[in-house]
Short mmCIF file of C-alpha atoms in Angstrom, two decimals:
data_model
loop_
_atom_site.label_atom_id
_atom_site.label_comp_id
_atom_site.label_asym_id
_atom_site.label_seq_id
_atom_site.Cartn_x
_atom_site.Cartn_y
_atom_site.Cartn_z
CA MET H 1 6.67 -32.87 -5.08
CA VAL H 2 8.52 -29.60 -5.49
CA ARG H 3 10.79 -28.11 -2.82
CA LEU H 4 10.26 -24.38 -2.35
CA ARG H 5 12.52 -22.20 -0.19
CA VAL H 6 10.69 -19.23 1.36
CA GLY H 7 12.49 -16.08 2.56
CA SER H 8 11.09 -13.84 5.29
CA ARG H 9 11.99 -11.29 7.92
CA GLY H 10 12.16 -12.66 11.46
CA SER H 11 9.57 -10.48 13.20
CA GLN H 12 6.60 -12.19 14.78
CA LEU H 13 4.21 -10.84 12.15
CA ALA H 14 6.54 -11.60 9.22
CA LEU H 15 6.93 -15.17 10.46
CA TRP H 16 3.16 -15.57 10.84
CA GLN H 17 2.80 -14.45 7.23
CA ALA H 18 5.58 -16.74 5.98
CA HIS H 19 4.19 -19.75 7.87
CA HIS H 20 0.70 -18.99 6.55
CA ILE H 21 1.92 -19.07 2.93
CA SER H 22 4.12 -22.11 3.65
CA ASP H 23 1.14 -24.02 5.05
CA LEU H 24 -0.95 -23.22 1.97
CA LEU H 25 1.88 -24.47 -0.26
CA ARG H 26 2.24 -27.66 1.80
CA GLU H 27 -1.49 -28.30 1.37
CA ARG H 28 -0.74 -28.34 -2.36
CA GLY H 29 1.84 -31.07 -1.81
CA HIS H 30 5.01 -28.96 -1.85
CA GLU H 31 7.95 -29.38 0.48
CA VAL H 32 8.69 -25.99 2.03
CA GLU H 33 11.78 -24.62 3.80
CA LEU H 34 11.84 -21.26 5.56
CA GLU H 35 14.90 -19.00 5.66
CA ILE H 36 14.85 -16.03 8.05
CA ILE H 37 16.72 -12.97 6.78
CA LYS H 38 17.58 -9.88 8.82
CA THR H 39 16.94 -6.63 6.93
CA THR H 40 18.23 -3.07 7.37
CA GLY H 41 14.89 -2.07 8.86
CA ASP H 42 15.19 -4.80 11.50
CA LYS H 43 18.65 -3.58 12.52
CA ILE H 44 17.67 0.10 12.91
CA THR H 45 15.12 0.14 15.72
CA ASP H 46 15.80 3.40 17.56
CA VAL H 47 15.19 5.92 14.75
CA ALA H 48 11.85 7.05 13.30
CA LEU H 49 11.34 5.34 9.95
CA ALA H 50 10.86 8.63 8.12
CA LYS H 51 14.32 9.74 9.22
CA VAL H 52 15.95 6.59 7.85
CA GLY H 53 14.38 6.92 4.44
CA THR H 54 15.97 3.99 2.64
CA LYS H 55 13.64 2.53 0.04
CA GLY H 56 13.50 -1.21 0.45
CA MET H 57 14.77 -1.12 4.02
CA PHE H 58 12.62 -4.17 4.84
CA THR H 59 13.22 -5.98 1.55
CA LYS H 60 16.74 -5.38 0.17
CA GLU H 61 18.53 -8.28 1.88
CA ILE H 62 15.66 -10.65 1.08
CA GLU H 63 15.84 -9.68 -2.58
CA GLU H 64 19.58 -10.33 -2.54
CA ALA H 65 18.92 -13.88 -1.31
CA LEU H 66 16.32 -14.30 -4.06
CA ASP H 67 18.70 -12.98 -6.71
CA GLU H 68 21.47 -15.31 -5.56
CA GLY H 69 19.16 -18.34 -5.69
CA ARG H 70 19.27 -19.03 -1.95
CA ILE H 71 15.47 -18.78 -1.81
CA ASP H 72 12.75 -19.32 -4.43
CA LEU H 73 10.17 -16.85 -3.17
CA ALA H 74 9.87 -14.05 -0.65
CA VAL H 75 6.82 -13.21 1.46
CA HIS H 76 6.47 -9.47 2.10
CA SER H 77 3.92 -7.14 3.60
CA LEU H 78 3.09 -5.49 0.28
CA LYS H 79 3.30 -2.01 1.79
CA ASP H 80 7.03 -2.64 2.52
CA LEU H 81 7.80 -3.55 -1.10
CA PRO H 82 9.10 -0.60 -3.20
CA THR H 83 6.73 0.39 -6.01
CA GLU H 84 9.52 0.10 -8.58
CA LEU H 85 10.85 -3.44 -8.56
CA SER H 86 14.20 -4.30 -10.10
CA THR H 87 13.80 -6.01 -13.47
CA ASN H 88 15.27 -9.09 -11.73
CA PHE H 89 12.01 -9.64 -9.80
CA GLU H 90 8.26 -9.86 -10.20
CA ILE H 91 5.26 -10.12 -7.89
CA ALA H 92 3.86 -13.59 -8.56
CA ALA H 93 0.86 -13.23 -6.25
CA VAL H 94 -1.01 -10.71 -4.13
CA THR H 95 -2.97 -12.59 -1.49
CA LYS H 96 -6.56 -12.02 -0.40
CA ARG H 97 -6.49 -8.85 1.61
CA GLU H 98 -6.97 -8.48 5.35
CA ASN H 99 -8.72 -5.32 6.60
CA PRO H 100 -6.51 -2.52 5.18
CA ARG H 101 -7.58 0.09 7.74
CA ASP H 102 -5.73 1.45 10.75
CA VAL H 103 -6.98 0.89 14.29
CA PHE H 104 -6.94 2.92 17.49
CA CYS H 105 -5.68 0.94 20.51
CA SER H 106 -5.97 2.12 24.10
CA ARG H 107 -6.47 0.84 27.62
CA LYS H 108 -8.63 3.77 28.74
CA TYR H 109 -10.18 5.52 25.77
CA MET H 110 -12.65 4.24 23.18
CA SER H 111 -11.85 6.49 20.21
CA ILE H 112 -9.61 9.26 18.87
CA GLU H 113 -12.42 11.72 19.61
CA GLU H 114 -12.53 10.65 23.27
CA LEU H 115 -8.83 11.33 24.00
CA PRO H 116 -8.22 14.24 26.38
CA ARG H 117 -6.27 17.30 25.23
CA GLY H 118 -2.52 16.65 25.17
CA ALA H 119 -2.92 12.86 25.23
CA ARG H 120 0.24 11.00 24.22
CA VAL H 121 -0.27 8.90 21.08
CA GLY H 122 2.39 6.60 19.59
CA THR H 123 3.03 5.94 15.90
CA SER H 124 6.12 5.58 13.72
CA SER H 125 4.28 6.71 10.60
CA LEU H 126 4.26 10.25 9.20
CA ARG H 127 1.06 9.33 7.35
CA ARG H 128 -0.71 8.46 10.60
CA GLN H 129 0.82 11.38 12.47
CA ALA H 130 -0.35 13.89 9.86
CA GLN H 131 -3.91 12.59 9.82
CA LEU H 132 -4.10 12.40 13.62
CA LYS H 133 -2.94 15.99 13.91
CA ALA H 134 -5.43 17.07 11.24
CA VAL H 135 -8.39 15.88 13.31
CA ARG H 136 -6.80 16.46 16.75
CA PRO H 137 -4.04 19.12 16.59
CA ASP H 138 -3.96 19.16 20.41
CA LEU H 139 -2.57 15.60 20.67
CA ASP H 140 1.05 14.86 21.65
CA VAL H 141 2.14 12.45 18.90
CA HIS H 142 5.38 10.54 19.60
CA PRO H 143 7.45 8.12 17.49
CA LEU H 144 6.93 4.46 18.32
CA ARG H 145 9.08 1.77 16.66
CA GLY H 146 9.29 -1.94 17.31
CA ASN H 147 7.29 -5.04 16.47
CA VAL H 148 3.61 -5.38 17.35
CA ASP H 149 4.32 -6.95 20.77
CA THR H 150 6.79 -4.21 21.70
CA ARG H 151 4.32 -1.47 20.80
CA LEU H 152 1.45 -3.11 22.69
CA ARG H 153 3.68 -3.67 25.71
CA ARG H 154 4.61 0.01 25.82
CA LEU H 155 0.92 0.91 25.63
CA GLU H 156 0.13 -1.52 28.48
CA ALA H 157 2.97 -0.02 30.53
CA GLY H 158 1.31 3.40 30.33
CA GLU H 159 3.94 5.10 28.16
CA TYR H 160 1.17 6.10 25.75
CA ASP H 161 -2.52 6.89 26.13
CA ALA H 162 -3.12 5.29 22.75
CA ILE H 163 -1.29 3.89 19.73
CA VAL H 164 -2.31 3.49 16.10
CA LEU H 165 -1.52 0.23 14.28
CA ALA H 166 -2.64 -1.63 11.15
CA ALA H 167 -5.73 -3.77 11.66
CA ALA H 168 -4.23 -6.53 9.51
CA GLY H 169 -1.25 -7.28 11.75
CA LEU H 170 -3.32 -7.41 14.93
CA ASN H 171 -5.97 -9.60 13.29
CA ARG H 172 -3.35 -12.01 11.94
CA LEU H 173 -1.63 -12.34 15.31
CA GLY H 174 -4.91 -12.55 17.24
CA LYS H 175 -3.95 -9.54 19.36
CA THR H 176 -7.17 -7.56 19.05
CA GLU H 177 -8.09 -7.06 22.73
CA LEU H 178 -6.90 -3.43 22.86
CA ILE H 179 -8.54 -2.36 19.59
CA ARG H 180 -11.11 0.29 20.49
CA GLN H 181 -11.86 1.81 17.09
CA ILE H 182 -11.44 0.75 13.47
CA ILE H 183 -10.56 4.16 12.05
CA PRO H 184 -12.65 5.05 8.98
CA ALA H 185 -10.60 5.56 5.81
CA GLU H 186 -12.20 9.03 5.59
CA MET H 187 -10.43 9.97 8.82
CA MET H 188 -7.22 8.00 8.31
CA CYS H 189 -6.43 6.91 4.77
CA PRO H 190 -4.36 3.68 4.94
CA ALA H 191 -0.93 3.04 3.43
CA ALA H 192 -0.79 1.76 -0.13
CA GLY H 193 -0.91 -2.04 -0.09
CA GLN H 194 -1.74 -2.28 3.61
CA GLY H 195 -3.31 -5.62 4.56
CA ALA H 196 -2.03 -7.52 1.51
CA LEU H 197 0.92 -9.88 1.15
CA GLY H 198 3.11 -9.71 -1.93
CA ILE H 199 4.85 -12.92 -3.02
CA GLU H 200 8.03 -12.02 -4.92
CA ILE H 201 9.99 -14.32 -7.23
CA ARG H 202 12.82 -14.05 -9.74
CA ALA H 203 11.61 -12.53 -13.01
CA GLY H 204 10.83 -15.19 -15.58
CA ASP H 205 10.67 -18.07 -13.08
CA SER H 206 7.56 -19.50 -14.71
CA ALA H 207 7.64 -22.77 -12.76
CA THR H 208 7.49 -21.04 -9.36
CA ARG H 209 4.96 -18.53 -10.68
CA GLN H 210 2.72 -21.42 -11.68
CA HIS H 211 2.99 -23.02 -8.23
CA LEU H 212 1.93 -19.70 -6.64
CA ALA H 213 -0.89 -18.79 -9.05
CA PHE H 214 -3.60 -20.10 -6.68
CA LEU H 215 -2.57 -17.47 -4.08
CA ASP H 216 -3.23 -14.51 -6.38
CA ASP H 217 -6.49 -12.71 -5.51
CA ALA H 218 -7.97 -10.66 -8.35
CA ALA H 219 -9.54 -7.96 -6.15
CA ALA H 220 -6.41 -7.58 -4.00
CA ARG H 221 -4.22 -7.45 -7.12
CA ALA H 222 -6.39 -4.71 -8.71
CA THR H 223 -6.78 -2.52 -5.63
CA THR H 224 -3.12 -2.69 -4.57
CA THR H 225 -1.88 -2.16 -8.14
CA CYS H 226 -3.97 1.02 -8.19
CA GLU H 227 -2.64 2.21 -4.82
CA ARG H 228 0.96 1.43 -5.75
CA ALA H 229 0.59 3.26 -9.08
CA LEU H 230 -0.48 6.35 -7.14
CA LEU H 231 2.43 5.99 -4.73
CA ASN H 232 4.86 5.56 -7.61
CA LYS H 233 3.48 8.67 -9.34
CA LEU H 234 4.08 10.66 -6.15
CA GLY H 235 7.60 9.22 -5.81
CA GLY H 236 6.90 8.03 -2.29
CA GLY H 237 7.77 5.02 -0.18
CA CYS H 238 5.76 3.62 2.72
CA GLN H 239 7.30 6.12 5.18
CA VAL H 240 5.98 9.37 3.69
CA PRO H 241 2.64 11.09 4.45
CA ILE H 242 0.74 9.54 1.55
CA GLY H 243 -2.38 7.42 1.94
CA ALA H 244 -4.14 5.36 -0.71
CA PHE H 245 -7.25 3.22 -0.39
CA ALA H 246 -8.84 1.49 -3.39
CA GLU H 247 -11.99 -0.63 -3.34
CA VAL H 248 -13.82 -2.68 -5.94
CA ARG H 249 -17.21 -1.03 -6.43
CA ASP H 250 -19.89 -1.82 -9.03
CA GLY H 251 -17.44 -3.80 -11.12
CA GLY H 252 -14.91 -0.96 -11.20
CA LEU H 253 -12.41 0.64 -8.84
CA HIS H 254 -12.81 3.57 -6.48
CA LEU H 255 -9.66 5.24 -5.13
CA VAL H 256 -9.30 7.69 -2.24
CA ALA H 257 -5.85 9.18 -1.67
CA ILE H 258 -4.21 11.85 0.47
CA VAL H 259 -0.98 13.79 0.68
CA ALA H 260 -0.54 15.51 4.03
CA ASP H 261 1.78 17.93 5.73
CA PRO H 262 3.33 16.03 8.69
CA ASP H 263 1.97 18.61 11.16
CA GLY H 264 -1.57 18.04 9.88
CA SER H 265 -1.99 21.67 8.79
CA LYS H 266 -2.78 20.64 5.23
CA VAL H 267 -4.34 17.41 3.99
CA LEU H 268 -4.97 17.16 0.25
CA ARG H 269 -7.63 14.56 -0.54
CA GLU H 270 -8.71 13.27 -3.93
CA SER H 271 -11.11 10.49 -4.94
CA ARG H 272 -12.06 9.07 -8.31
CA ALA H 273 -13.54 5.99 -9.97
CA GLY H 274 -12.08 4.12 -12.93
CA SER H 275 -11.54 0.73 -14.51
CA ASP H 276 -7.80 0.59 -15.23
CA PRO H 277 -5.87 0.27 -11.92
CA VAL H 278 -2.63 1.89 -13.11
CA GLN H 279 -4.34 4.68 -15.03
CA LEU H 280 -6.60 5.51 -12.08
CA GLY H 281 -3.71 5.57 -9.60
CA GLU H 282 -1.52 7.72 -11.83
CA SER H 283 -4.28 10.22 -12.65
CA VAL H 284 -5.20 10.74 -8.97
CA GLY H 285 -1.49 11.07 -8.16
CA GLU H 286 -1.01 13.67 -10.88
CA THR H 287 -3.98 15.68 -9.58
CA LEU H 288 -2.59 15.64 -6.03
CA LEU H 289 0.80 16.85 -7.27
CA GLN H 290 -0.82 19.69 -9.20
CA ARG H 291 -2.89 20.71 -6.17
CA GLY H 292 0.22 21.23 -4.05
CA GLY H 293 1.29 17.71 -3.13
CA ASP H 294 4.63 18.29 -4.85
CA ALA H 295 5.51 21.13 -2.45
CA ILE H 296 4.48 19.09 0.60
CA LEU H 297 6.55 16.09 -0.46
CA GLU H 298 9.60 18.19 -1.38
CA ALA H 299 9.52 19.71 2.11
CA VAL H 300 9.16 16.27 3.72
CA TYR H 301 12.06 14.79 1.74
CA GLY H 302 14.21 17.80 2.58
CA GLN H 303 13.50 17.95 6.31
CA GLU H 304 12.67 14.45 7.47
CA ILE H 305 14.82 12.07 5.48
CA SER H 306 18.46 12.06 6.41
CA ALA H 307 19.77 8.85 4.85
CA PRO H 308 20.30 8.54 1.08
CA GLN H 309 17.65 6.78 -1.00
CA GLN H 310 18.53 3.33 -2.22
CA PRO H 311 18.79 3.13 -6.02
#
């Protein structure tokens, strides 16, 4: 029996994810301990994420614990994990993916199309905001931070007519009663890595990597590697208006990606098929930059992000 120490954020969803992985490891005969670690992103709750702008804001402190040997593995929502990992770390497994799409939640309305003019919609994501405004420029989109429960509570209290969340988190927590619409990726391209968990370990820790190998899902690894390669090419983190959605089709990969102006006035969309995940992601990213994505992202970084980027 091997003892494995798992590091995780303390939010309800993060703990669900950490317990899920811990249970799977216990089924394999391992002894598992869980250490809860508070991250920068957990401490800053009253500012829109795009205005904070620190890469790794939900992972930095967990990686420090990993580096110092206080934990053996970290369970992350893959979309929170920076695309460029320190050479000290590696992703040992990408788990089978939950639904990567976004969902529309409301007490009164059944879809984005059904919202009345000027309806108040909550989201903390520039990516979601931009795509909402592209299809419904008349909506009043407001920042909404907090864990899943907090956001749903504010919707229930009538502060918002609707909110947009990731399908994966609501499915995992069993909080699906207010989902009214699974938003098609053509209308709202998801965040790179959304719906997948990334299990991070110290680079070169072959023993732990071997214990985690059964968790690695080939399709999830290929699609998220493709999406993260695109995000890396664009120089973006999870808080910028970039969407990426890869699927396995006919034995290959198909990638749809967007770069959007936060006000929804311009949405650049590109799609392509390929076989090499990194090559496909980088080539679609390069095309988006050449088509004007570079100017959009430069404006976003200049206007929206006030805190310095983490190295």
